[in-house]
CSV table of C-alpha atoms in Angstrom, one decimal:
chain,number,residue,atom,x,y,z
A,1,MET,CA,-60.4,-106.0,29.2
A,2,ALA,CA,-62.3,-108.4,27.4
A,3,LYS,CA,-61.3,-109.5,23.8
A,4,PRO,CA,-63.8,-108.7,21.1
A,5,SER,CA,-65.0,-111.8,19.5
A,6,LYS,CA,-64.4,-110.4,16.0
A,7,LEU,CA,-60.8,-110.0,14.9
A,8,PRO,CA,-59.9,-107.7,12.0
A,9,GLU,CA,-57.7,-110.2,10.2
A,10,ASN,CA,-61.1,-112.4,9.9
A,11,ASP,CA,-62.1,-110.1,7.2
A,12,ILE,CA,-59.0,-111.4,5.2
A,13,ASP,CA,-59.6,-114.2,2.8
A,14,PHE,CA,-56.4,-116.2,3.3
A,15,ILE,CA,-55.4,-118.9,0.9
A,16,VAL,CA,-52.9,-121.7,1.1
A,17,THR,CA,-49.8,-120.5,-0.8
A,18,PRO,CA,-49.7,-122.3,-4.1
A,19,GLU,CA,-46.8,-124.8,-4.9
A,20,PRO,CA,-44.0,-123.5,-7.2
A,21,ALA,CA,-44.8,-124.0,-10.9
A,22,PRO,CA,-43.4,-127.0,-12.7
A,23,GLN,CA,-39.7,-126.2,-13.8
A,24,THR,CA,-39.7,-126.7,-17.8
A,25,PHE,CA,-36.3,-125.3,-18.6
A,26,GLN,CA,-34.4,-125.7,-15.2
A,27,THR,CA,-31.3,-127.9,-15.4
A,28,ASP,CA,-29.3,-126.9,-12.5
A,29,GLU,CA,-29.4,-128.4,-9.1
A,30,ALA,CA,-31.4,-127.0,-6.2
A,31,CYS,CA,-29.7,-124.2,-3.9
A,32,GLY,CA,-30.0,-126.4,-1.1
A,33,SER,CA,-33.2,-124.2,0.6
A,34,PRO,CA,-36.9,-125.1,-0.4
A,35,SER,CA,-37.7,-121.4,0.9
A,36,ILE,CA,-35.5,-119.8,-1.8
A,37,LYS,CA,-36.1,-119.8,-5.6
A,38,ASP,CA,-33.3,-121.5,-7.2
A,39,GLY,CA,-31.3,-119.2,-9.5
A,40,VAL,CA,-30.9,-121.4,-12.6
A,41,LEU,CA,-29.1,-118.9,-14.8
A,42,PRO,CA,-27.2,-116.5,-12.6
A,43,ALA,CA,-25.4,-114.6,-15.4
A,44,ASP,CA,-23.8,-111.2,-14.9
A,45,GLY,CA,-24.4,-108.5,-17.6
A,46,PRO,CA,-22.4,-105.2,-18.5
A,47,GLY,CA,-22.2,-102.5,-16.1
A,48,ALA,CA,-20.2,-99.9,-14.4
A,49,GLU,CA,-16.7,-101.2,-15.6
A,50,GLY,CA,-17.8,-100.1,-19.1
A,51,PHE,CA,-19.1,-96.5,-18.2
A,52,SER,CA,-16.7,-93.6,-17.9
A,53,ASN,CA,-17.7,-90.4,-16.3
A,54,LEU,CA,-14.6,-88.7,-17.6
A,55,ALA,CA,-15.7,-89.7,-21.2
A,56,LEU,CA,-19.1,-88.4,-20.7
A,57,LEU,CA,-17.9,-85.0,-19.2
A,58,ALA,CA,-15.4,-84.6,-22.1
A,59,LEU,CA,-18.3,-85.1,-24.7
A,60,LEU,CA,-20.5,-82.7,-22.8
A,61,ILE,CA,-17.9,-79.9,-22.7
A,62,GLY,CA,-16.0,-81.0,-26.1
A,63,VAL,CA,-18.9,-80.5,-28.3
A,64,PRO,CA,-20.0,-77.1,-27.7
A,65,THR,CA,-16.3,-76.1,-27.4
A,66,LEU,CA,-15.7,-77.5,-30.8
A,67,TYR,CA,-18.6,-75.6,-32.0
A,68,LYS,CA,-17.3,-72.4,-30.5
A,69,TRP,CA,-13.9,-72.9,-32.0
A,70,SER,CA,-15.2,-73.8,-35.5
A,71,SER,CA,-17.9,-71.1,-35.8
A,72,GLY,CA,-16.3,-68.2,-34.0
A,73,LYS,CA,-19.5,-67.5,-32.0
A,74,GLY,CA,-19.4,-66.1,-28.5
A,75,TRP,CA,-19.9,-67.5,-25.2
A,76,VAL,CA,-23.8,-67.0,-24.9
A,77,THR,CA,-24.4,-68.9,-28.1
A,78,THR,CA,-22.0,-71.6,-27.2
A,79,ALA,CA,-23.8,-71.9,-23.8
A,80,LEU,CA,-27.1,-72.2,-25.5
A,81,VAL,CA,-25.5,-74.8,-27.7
A,82,ALA,CA,-24.3,-76.6,-24.7
A,83,VAL,CA,-27.8,-76.8,-23.2
A,84,LEU,CA,-29.6,-77.9,-26.6
A,85,THR,CA,-27.0,-80.7,-27.1
A,86,SER,CA,-26.8,-82.0,-23.6
A,87,PHE,CA,-30.0,-84.3,-23.7
A,88,PRO,CA,-29.0,-86.1,-27.1
A,89,LEU,CA,-25.5,-86.5,-26.1
A,90,LEU,CA,-26.3,-87.9,-22.7
A,91,ALA,CA,-29.1,-90.1,-24.2
A,92,GLY,CA,-26.5,-91.2,-27.0
A,93,PHE,CA,-23.7,-91.9,-24.6
A,94,TRP,CA,-25.9,-94.0,-22.1
A,95,TYR,CA,-27.4,-95.8,-25.2
A,96,PHE,CA,-23.9,-96.8,-26.8
A,97,SER,CA,-22.4,-97.6,-23.4
A,98,SER,CA,-25.2,-99.9,-22.4
A,99,THR,CA,-25.0,-101.4,-26.1
A,100,LEU,CA,-21.5,-101.9,-26.5
A,101,THR,CA,-20.2,-102.8,-23.0
A,102,PRO,CA,-19.6,-106.5,-22.8
A,103,ARG,CA,-20.8,-108.7,-20.2
A,104,LYS,CA,-18.9,-108.4,-16.8
A,105,ASN,CA,-18.0,-111.9,-17.2
A,106,THR,CA,-18.9,-115.2,-19.1
A,107,LYS,CA,-18.8,-117.5,-16.2
A,108,VAL,CA,-22.4,-118.4,-16.7
A,109,LYS,CA,-22.9,-119.6,-20.5
A,110,LEU,CA,-26.3,-118.6,-22.1
A,111,PRO,CA,-28.3,-121.2,-23.7
A,112,GLY,CA,-28.7,-119.3,-26.9
A,113,ARG,CA,-32.2,-120.2,-27.6
A,114,PRO,CA,-34.3,-117.9,-29.9
A,115,ILE,CA,-36.6,-115.5,-28.2
A,116,GLU,CA,-39.6,-117.1,-29.6
A,117,HIS,CA,-38.7,-120.3,-27.4
A,118,TYR,CA,-39.6,-117.9,-24.1
A,119,LEU,CA,-42.1,-115.4,-25.5
A,120,LYS,CA,-45.2,-115.2,-27.7
A,121,PHE,CA,-45.8,-112.0,-29.3
A,122,HIS,CA,-49.3,-111.2,-30.5
A,123,LYS,CA,-48.6,-108.4,-33.2
A,124,LYS,CA,-47.1,-109.2,-36.4
A,125,GLY,CA,-44.7,-106.2,-36.1
A,126,ASN,CA,-43.2,-107.5,-32.9
A,127,LYS,CA,-42.9,-111.1,-34.2
A,128,THR,CA,-41.0,-109.9,-37.2
A,129,LYS,CA,-38.8,-107.7,-34.9
A,130,TYR,CA,-38.1,-109.9,-31.9
A,131,ARG,CA,-37.1,-113.3,-33.3
A,132,GLY,CA,-34.3,-115.6,-33.2
A,133,ASN,CA,-31.3,-114.1,-31.4
A,134,ASN,CA,-32.7,-110.5,-31.6
A,135,LYS,CA,-33.1,-109.6,-28.2
A,136,ILE,CA,-35.8,-107.4,-26.7
A,137,PRO,CA,-34.9,-104.6,-24.5
A,138,ILE,CA,-36.3,-105.4,-20.9
A,139,ASP,CA,-38.1,-102.0,-20.5
A,140,ILE,CA,-39.9,-102.4,-24.1
A,141,PHE,CA,-40.9,-105.8,-23.0
A,142,GLN,CA,-42.5,-104.5,-19.8
A,143,GLU,CA,-44.7,-102.4,-21.7
A,144,LEU,CA,-45.8,-104.9,-24.0
A,145,TYR,CA,-46.3,-107.3,-21.4
A,146,PHE,CA,-48.5,-105.0,-19.2
A,147,ASN,CA,-50.6,-104.0,-22.3
A,148,GLY,CA,-51.0,-107.8,-23.1
A,149,ASP,CA,-49.2,-107.6,-26.4
A,150,VAL,CA,-46.8,-110.5,-25.4
A,151,GLU,CA,-47.1,-113.7,-23.3
A,152,PHE,CA,-44.7,-115.7,-21.2
A,153,LYS,CA,-44.4,-119.2,-22.6
A,154,GLY,CA,-44.6,-120.7,-19.1
A,155,ASP,CA,-44.5,-119.3,-15.5
A,156,ALA,CA,-43.4,-115.7,-15.4
A,157,LEU,CA,-40.7,-116.3,-12.8
A,158,GLU,CA,-39.3,-119.2,-14.5
A,159,VAL,CA,-38.9,-117.4,-17.8
A,160,LEU,CA,-37.5,-114.3,-16.1
A,161,GLU,CA,-34.8,-116.4,-14.7
A,162,TYR,CA,-33.7,-116.8,-18.4
A,163,ARG,CA,-34.0,-113.1,-19.1
A,164,HIS,CA,-30.4,-113.0,-20.3
A,165,ASP,CA,-31.0,-115.3,-23.1
A,166,TRP,CA,-34.0,-113.3,-24.5
A,167,ALA,CA,-33.7,-109.7,-23.2
A,168,ASN,CA,-31.0,-106.9,-23.2
A,169,PHE,CA,-30.8,-104.0,-20.6
A,170,ARG,CA,-29.7,-101.2,-23.0
A,171,PHE,CA,-31.0,-97.7,-22.3
A,172,THR,CA,-33.6,-97.0,-24.7
A,173,TYR,CA,-34.6,-93.4,-25.6
A,174,ARG,CA,-37.9,-94.2,-23.8
A,175,LEU,CA,-36.1,-95.0,-20.7
A,176,PHE,CA,-33.6,-92.1,-20.8
A,177,LYS,CA,-36.6,-89.8,-21.4
A,178,TYR,CA,-38.2,-91.2,-18.3
A,179,PHE,CA,-35.3,-90.9,-16.1
A,180,LEU,CA,-34.4,-87.3,-17.1
A,181,LEU,CA,-38.0,-85.7,-17.4
A,182,SER,CA,-39.7,-87.7,-14.5
A,183,PHE,CA,-37.3,-89.6,-12.0
A,184,ILE,CA,-35.1,-86.5,-11.6
A,185,PRO,CA,-38.1,-83.8,-11.0
A,186,GLU,CA,-39.9,-86.5,-8.7
A,187,MET,CA,-36.6,-87.0,-6.8
A,188,LYS,CA,-36.3,-83.3,-6.1
A,189,SER,CA,-39.7,-83.2,-4.5
A,190,LYS,CA,-40.1,-86.6,-2.6
A,191,SER,CA,-41.3,-86.7,1.0
A,192,ALA,CA,-42.4,-90.1,2.7
A,193,GLY,CA,-44.3,-93.4,2.6
A,194,THR,CA,-44.8,-96.6,4.8
A,195,MET,CA,-44.2,-100.2,5.5
A,196,THR,CA,-43.5,-102.7,8.0
A,197,GLY,CA,-41.4,-105.7,9.1
A,198,GLY,CA,-39.3,-107.3,11.9
A,199,THR,CA,-36.7,-106.1,14.5
A,200,THR,CA,-33.5,-107.1,16.0
A,201,PHE,CA,-33.7,-105.3,19.5
A,202,THR,CA,-34.4,-106.4,23.0
A,203,LEU,CA,-38.0,-105.4,24.0
A,204,GLU,CA,-38.8,-105.2,27.8
A,205,ARG,CA,-42.1,-104.8,29.6
A,206,GLY,CA,-43.0,-101.2,29.9
A,207,ASP,CA,-40.8,-99.9,27.3
A,208,LYS,CA,-41.8,-97.0,25.1
A,209,MET,CA,-41.7,-97.9,21.5
A,210,LEU,CA,-42.2,-95.9,18.3
A,211,ASP,CA,-42.7,-97.5,14.9
A,212,ILE,CA,-42.2,-94.9,12.2
A,213,GLY,CA,-44.2,-96.0,9.1
A,214,CYS,CA,-45.9,-98.9,10.9
A,215,GLY,CA,-48.2,-99.8,7.9
A,216,TRP,CA,-50.9,-102.0,9.4
A,217,GLY,CA,-49.7,-101.9,12.9
A,218,THR,CA,-48.6,-105.5,13.1
A,219,LEU,CA,-45.2,-105.0,14.7
A,220,ALA,CA,-46.7,-102.7,17.4
A,221,ARG,CA,-49.5,-105.2,18.2
A,222,TYR,CA,-46.8,-107.9,18.3
A,223,ALA,CA,-44.7,-106.1,20.7
A,224,SER,CA,-47.6,-105.0,22.9
A,225,THR,CA,-49.2,-108.5,23.1
A,226,ASN,CA,-46.1,-110.4,23.6
A,227,TYR,CA,-43.7,-108.2,25.4
A,228,GLY,CA,-46.0,-105.7,27.1
A,229,VAL,CA,-44.4,-102.5,25.7
A,230,CYS,CA,-46.3,-99.3,25.2
A,231,ALA,CA,-46.1,-98.8,21.5
A,232,ILE,CA,-47.0,-96.0,19.3
A,233,GLY,CA,-47.4,-96.6,15.5
A,234,ILE,CA,-47.2,-93.9,12.9
A,235,THR,CA,-48.7,-94.3,9.3
A,236,LEU,CA,-50.2,-92.1,6.6
A,237,GLY,CA,-52.9,-94.6,6.0
A,238,ARG,CA,-56.4,-94.1,7.5
A,239,ASN,CA,-57.4,-97.7,6.8
A,240,GLN,CA,-54.2,-98.9,8.2
A,241,THR,CA,-54.7,-96.6,11.3
A,242,ALA,CA,-58.2,-98.2,11.8
A,243,TRP,CA,-57.1,-101.7,11.1
A,244,GLY,CA,-54.3,-101.4,13.5
A,245,ASN,CA,-56.2,-100.1,16.4
A,246,ALA,CA,-58.9,-102.8,15.9
A,247,GLY,CA,-56.0,-105.4,16.2
A,248,LEU,CA,-54.8,-103.9,19.5
A,249,ARG,CA,-58.1,-103.7,20.9
A,250,ALA,CA,-59.0,-107.2,19.8
A,251,ASP,CA,-55.9,-108.7,21.6
A,252,GLY,CA,-57.0,-106.7,24.8
A,253,ILE,CA,-54.6,-103.7,24.5
A,254,PRO,CA,-56.0,-100.6,25.8
A,255,GLU,CA,-55.4,-97.3,24.0
A,256,GLU,CA,-53.7,-96.1,27.0
A,257,GLN,CA,-50.9,-98.6,26.5
A,258,SER,CA,-50.5,-98.7,22.7
A,259,LYS,CA,-52.3,-97.2,19.7
A,260,ILE,CA,-51.6,-96.3,15.8
A,261,ILE,CA,-51.9,-92.7,14.9
A,262,CYS,CA,-52.4,-91.5,11.4
A,263,MET,CA,-49.8,-88.8,11.1
A,264,ASP,CA,-46.8,-87.5,9.0
A,265,TYR,CA,-43.5,-88.6,10.6
A,266,ARG,CA,-42.3,-84.8,10.6
A,267,ASP,CA,-45.2,-84.0,13.0
A,268,ILE,CA,-44.2,-86.7,15.7
A,269,PRO,CA,-44.4,-84.6,18.9
A,270,GLN,CA,-41.0,-84.1,20.7
A,271,THR,CA,-40.8,-87.0,23.4
A,272,THR,CA,-38.4,-89.8,23.6
A,273,PHE,CA,-38.6,-93.5,23.3
A,274,ALA,CA,-36.6,-96.5,24.7
A,275,LYS,CA,-36.8,-98.3,21.1
A,276,ILE,CA,-37.5,-96.9,17.6
A,277,ALA,CA,-38.1,-99.0,14.7
A,278,CYS,CA,-38.4,-97.7,11.2
A,279,LEU,CA,-38.9,-100.7,8.8
A,280,GLU,CA,-39.0,-100.3,5.0
A,281,MET,CA,-40.1,-96.6,5.2
A,282,ALA,CA,-37.0,-94.5,5.2
A,283,GLU,CA,-36.3,-95.0,1.4
A,284,HIS,CA,-39.5,-92.8,0.8
A,285,VAL,CA,-38.2,-90.1,2.9
A,286,GLY,CA,-35.8,-89.0,-0.1
A,287,VAL,CA,-32.1,-88.3,-0.3
A,288,ARG,CA,-32.4,-84.6,0.3
A,289,HIS,CA,-34.3,-85.1,3.6
A,290,PHE,CA,-32.5,-88.3,4.8
A,291,SER,CA,-29.9,-86.4,7.1
A,292,SER,CA,-32.9,-84.2,8.7
A,293,PHE,CA,-35.1,-87.4,9.2
A,294,LEU,CA,-32.2,-89.4,11.1
A,295,LYS,CA,-31.5,-86.1,13.3
A,296,GLN,CA,-35.1,-86.1,14.2
A,297,VAL,CA,-35.1,-89.8,15.2
A,298,TYR,CA,-32.0,-89.1,17.1
A,299,ASN,CA,-33.8,-86.5,19.1
A,300,LEU,CA,-36.8,-88.8,19.8
A,301,LEU,CA,-34.5,-91.8,21.1
A,302,ASP,CA,-33.5,-92.1,24.7
A,303,ASP,CA,-29.7,-91.7,25.4
A,304,ASP,CA,-29.6,-95.5,26.1
A,305,GLY,CA,-32.4,-96.3,23.4
A,306,VAL,CA,-32.0,-98.5,20.5
A,307,PHE,CA,-33.0,-97.6,16.8
A,308,VAL,CA,-33.6,-100.6,14.3
A,309,LEU,CA,-33.6,-99.3,10.6
A,310,GLN,CA,-34.6,-101.4,8.0
A,311,LEU,CA,-34.5,-100.5,4.2
A,312,SER,CA,-33.9,-101.4,0.7
A,313,GLY,CA,-30.5,-100.7,-1.2
A,314,PHE,CA,-28.9,-101.2,-4.4
A,315,ARG,CA,-25.1,-102.6,-4.7
A,316,LYS,CA,-22.4,-100.0,-5.6
A,317,PRO,CA,-20.8,-102.1,-8.6
A,318,TRP,CA,-24.0,-101.5,-10.7
A,319,GLN,CA,-25.1,-103.6,-13.9
A,320,TYR,CA,-27.4,-102.0,-16.5
A,321,GLU,CA,-30.0,-104.3,-15.3
A,322,ASP,CA,-29.9,-102.9,-12.0
A,323,LEU,CA,-30.6,-99.5,-13.3
A,324,VAL,CA,-33.5,-100.6,-15.5
A,325,TRP,CA,-35.0,-102.5,-12.6
A,326,GLY,CA,-34.7,-99.4,-10.5
A,327,LEU,CA,-36.6,-97.2,-12.9
A,328,PHE,CA,-39.1,-99.6,-13.3
A,329,MET,CA,-39.7,-99.8,-9.6
A,330,ASN,CA,-39.8,-95.9,-9.4
A,331,LYS,CA,-42.3,-95.9,-12.4
A,332,TYR,CA,-44.8,-98.6,-11.2
A,333,VAL,CA,-44.3,-99.6,-7.7
A,334,PHE,CA,-42.7,-97.1,-5.4
A,335,PRO,CA,-42.7,-93.9,-7.2
A,336,GLY,CA,-40.3,-91.3,-5.8
A,337,ALA,CA,-38.6,-93.8,-3.5
A,338,ASP,CA,-35.0,-92.4,-4.3
A,339,ALA,CA,-33.2,-93.1,-1.0
A,340,SER,CA,-32.6,-96.7,-2.1
A,341,THR,CA,-28.9,-96.6,-2.3
A,342,PRO,CA,-25.8,-98.5,-1.7
A,343,LEU,CA,-25.1,-99.3,2.1
A,344,GLY,CA,-22.2,-96.6,2.3
A,345,PHE,CA,-24.8,-93.8,2.1
A,346,TYR,CA,-26.9,-95.0,5.1
A,347,ILE,CA,-23.8,-95.6,7.2
A,348,ASP,CA,-22.4,-92.2,6.6
A,349,LYS,CA,-25.7,-90.2,7.2
A,350,ALA,CA,-26.2,-92.3,10.4
A,351,GLU,CA,-22.9,-91.6,11.8
A,352,GLY,CA,-23.3,-87.9,10.8
A,353,ALA,CA,-26.6,-87.6,12.6
A,354,GLY,CA,-24.8,-88.8,15.8
A,355,PHE,CA,-25.4,-92.8,16.0
A,356,GLU,CA,-23.1,-95.5,16.4
A,357,ILE,CA,-23.5,-98.5,14.2
A,358,LYS,CA,-24.0,-101.5,16.5
A,359,SER,CA,-24.6,-104.0,13.7
A,360,VAL,CA,-25.6,-104.4,10.2
A,361,ASP,CA,-27.2,-107.4,8.4
A,362,THR,CA,-27.7,-107.8,4.7
A,363,ILE,CA,-30.9,-109.8,4.5
A,364,GLY,CA,-31.7,-109.6,0.8
A,365,ILE,CA,-31.9,-113.6,0.5
A,366,HIS,CA,-34.4,-113.5,3.3
A,367,TYR,CA,-36.4,-111.0,1.4
A,368,SER,CA,-36.1,-113.2,-1.8
A,369,ALA,CA,-37.8,-115.8,0.0
A,370,THR,CA,-40.4,-113.8,1.2
A,371,MET,CA,-40.9,-112.4,-2.4
A,372,TRP,CA,-41.3,-115.9,-3.7
A,373,ARG,CA,-43.9,-116.5,-1.4
A,374,TRP,CA,-45.9,-113.3,-2.1
A,375,TYR,CA,-45.5,-114.1,-5.9
A,376,ARG,CA,-47.3,-117.4,-5.5
A,377,ASN,CA,-50.0,-115.9,-3.4
A,378,TRP,CA,-50.5,-113.1,-6.0
A,379,LEU,CA,-50.9,-116.1,-8.7
A,380,GLY,CA,-53.1,-117.7,-6.3
A,381,ASN,CA,-55.6,-114.7,-6.2
A,382,ARG,CA,-55.2,-113.8,-10.0
A,383,SER,CA,-59.2,-114.2,-10.8
A,384,LYS,CA,-60.1,-112.0,-7.7
A,385,VAL,CA,-57.5,-109.2,-8.6
A,386,GLU,CA,-58.2,-109.3,-12.4
A,387,GLU,CA,-61.8,-109.1,-11.6
A,388,LYS,CA,-61.5,-105.9,-9.4
A,389,TYR,CA,-58.3,-104.1,-10.7
A,390,GLY,CA,-58.0,-105.5,-14.5
A,391,LYS,CA,-55.5,-107.7,-16.0
A,392,ARG,CA,-52.7,-104.7,-16.6
A,393,TRP,CA,-52.6,-104.2,-12.9
A,394,PHE,CA,-52.2,-108.0,-12.1
A,395,ARG,CA,-49.5,-108.2,-14.8
A,396,ILE,CA,-47.7,-105.2,-13.3
A,397,TRP,CA,-47.4,-106.9,-10.0
A,398,GLU,CA,-46.9,-110.3,-11.2
A,399,TYR,CA,-43.7,-109.0,-12.9
A,400,PHE,CA,-42.6,-107.0,-10.0
A,401,LEU,CA,-42.9,-109.8,-7.5
A,402,ALA,CA,-41.2,-112.3,-10.0
A,403,SER,CA,-38.4,-110.0,-10.7
A,404,ALA,CA,-38.1,-109.0,-7.1
A,405,THR,CA,-37.5,-112.6,-6.1
A,406,ILE,CA,-34.7,-112.6,-8.5
A,407,SER,CA,-33.1,-109.2,-7.7
A,408,SER,CA,-33.0,-109.4,-4.1
A,409,ARG,CA,-31.4,-112.9,-4.3
A,410,GLN,CA,-28.8,-112.1,-6.8
A,411,GLY,CA,-27.6,-108.6,-5.2
A,412,THR,CA,-29.3,-106.2,-7.7
A,413,ALA,CA,-31.2,-104.9,-4.7
A,414,THR,CA,-31.1,-106.0,-1.2
A,415,CYS,CA,-32.4,-105.2,2.4
A,416,TYR,CA,-30.4,-103.8,5.3
A,417,GLN,CA,-31.2,-104.1,9.0
A,418,ILE,CA,-29.1,-101.6,10.7
A,419,THR,CA,-29.2,-101.3,14.6
A,420,LEU,CA,-28.0,-98.2,16.0
A,421,VAL,CA,-27.5,-96.4,19.4
A,422,LYS,CA,-26.4,-93.0,20.4
A,423,ASN,CA,-22.5,-92.3,19.9
A,424,LEU,CA,-22.1,-90.8,23.5
A,425,ASN,CA,-19.7,-91.6,26.1
A,426,SER,CA,-22.4,-92.2,28.6
A,427,THR,CA,-24.4,-94.5,26.3
A,428,GLN,CA,-24.9,-97.9,28.1
A,429,ARG,CA,-23.5,-100.3,25.4
A,430,THR,CA,-23.3,-103.5,27.6
A,431,GLY,CA,-27.0,-104.1,27.7
A,432,GLY,CA,-27.1,-104.7,24.1
A,433,ILE,CA,-24.4,-107.6,24.1
A,434,GLN,CA,-26.8,-110.2,23.9
A,435,THR,CA,-28.2,-108.9,20.8
A,436,GLN,CA,-25.1,-108.8,18.8
A,437,PHE,CA,-25.8,-112.2,17.2
A,438,ALA,CA,-23.0,-112.4,14.7
A,439,LEU,CA,-20.7,-112.1,17.8
A,440,SER,CA,-22.6,-114.5,20.0
A,441,GLY,CA,-22.8,-117.0,17.0
A,442,ALA,CA,-18.9,-116.9,16.7
A,443,LEU,CA,-18.3,-117.6,20.4
A,444,ALA,CA,-20.8,-120.3,20.5
A,445,ALA,CA,-19.3,-121.9,17.4
A,446,GLY,CA,-16.0,-121.6,19.1
A,447,GLY,CA,-17.1,-122.9,22.3
A,448,GLY,CA,-16.2,-119.8,24.1
A,449,ALA,CA,-17.9,-118.0,26.9
A,450,SER,CA,-20.1,-114.9,26.3
A,451,LEU,CA,-18.7,-111.4,26.8
A,452,ARG,CA,-20.9,-111.2,30.0
A,453,THR,CA,-18.9,-113.9,31.9
A,454,ALA,CA,-15.5,-113.9,30.0
């Protein structure tokens, strides 16, 4: 099959990634990798250690109980009071907990500069309210910045590195209202979404491979072109489907071998595959549907097959900064992606669906390196983005890419790459030894033989 002269990627206007902005505040030494943005003020904030579920429960039960005892009213009236007081009690408890809880530790000393050293407010009221050491709640800053009411005095990423010096992460009424009235209802009705990335399984010519949430089909294209697999990519995007198939045809891959299909993952016909990948999509399935999704994948996988699951997650020992950032993500970037959780949830659900955990890699620091490059590319395309989508859209994604560079580097959010096989007695496990890189690396470092020859 002759290759078309026009490749689909020729329609993309590639730019050279701009160099990092000059550092005007930084005083710390480099982290040792030119691909990773240095963490110049890695301060820890207040978090889970200052939040008491028992105290919150006592408050929610105690207030209506005290009302019943003091007023002599019946249980129906007391229940009504409990419902009416739950929202203000929850909001107040979260506000005071996030405000009064001290920092997790003070190992990193804050510079103590005034807020106007970092930010320039345009409205007189904001200039008066936020000045000196009167820090601004980060969610309020986000709205002001997206609306053009405040500017960074310097590169957005650099100033955000010092956010603990000019912002706080307390729960405001506006944030709690969004959490209760928008985030929770969306979480109850969420279904699915798409993204793409890399894998850790061994591909062989003729393997049947399924990529769930394949995005633009680049993994299916790469695997088909370089390893001769028969790949099927599933995505909800019509443009992604057309672009992905054009890429396969451009590389001389016939439709009989590999193709991209526009389809909901729940409608995948029942057949089996030697290799299945799901990269940065499963978070969008939703917590309620996560177990059934994994069981579906289990049934689509050959008994000796390999499933690579890559998804984002949050740390369990949370800080208020993590919660505020997660709500920002849900509101502006990935609405309803509620299945971003600590690692334990994913492991428990995978084992419950019948999988064995072959390996887990936490690759958040690599994700940070990627986000930093995306951030700089975004800045390099500023005029084009603002011309087509407006300044607000540019600022939202500028803030997201900058803050994601930090959050995935410091552990607020991370990315897990989990390799799974079926947990059956008959599963052939020896064929995957060479892809257990942590074990192979340890053996190589120690000068030992591989397990195949030991």
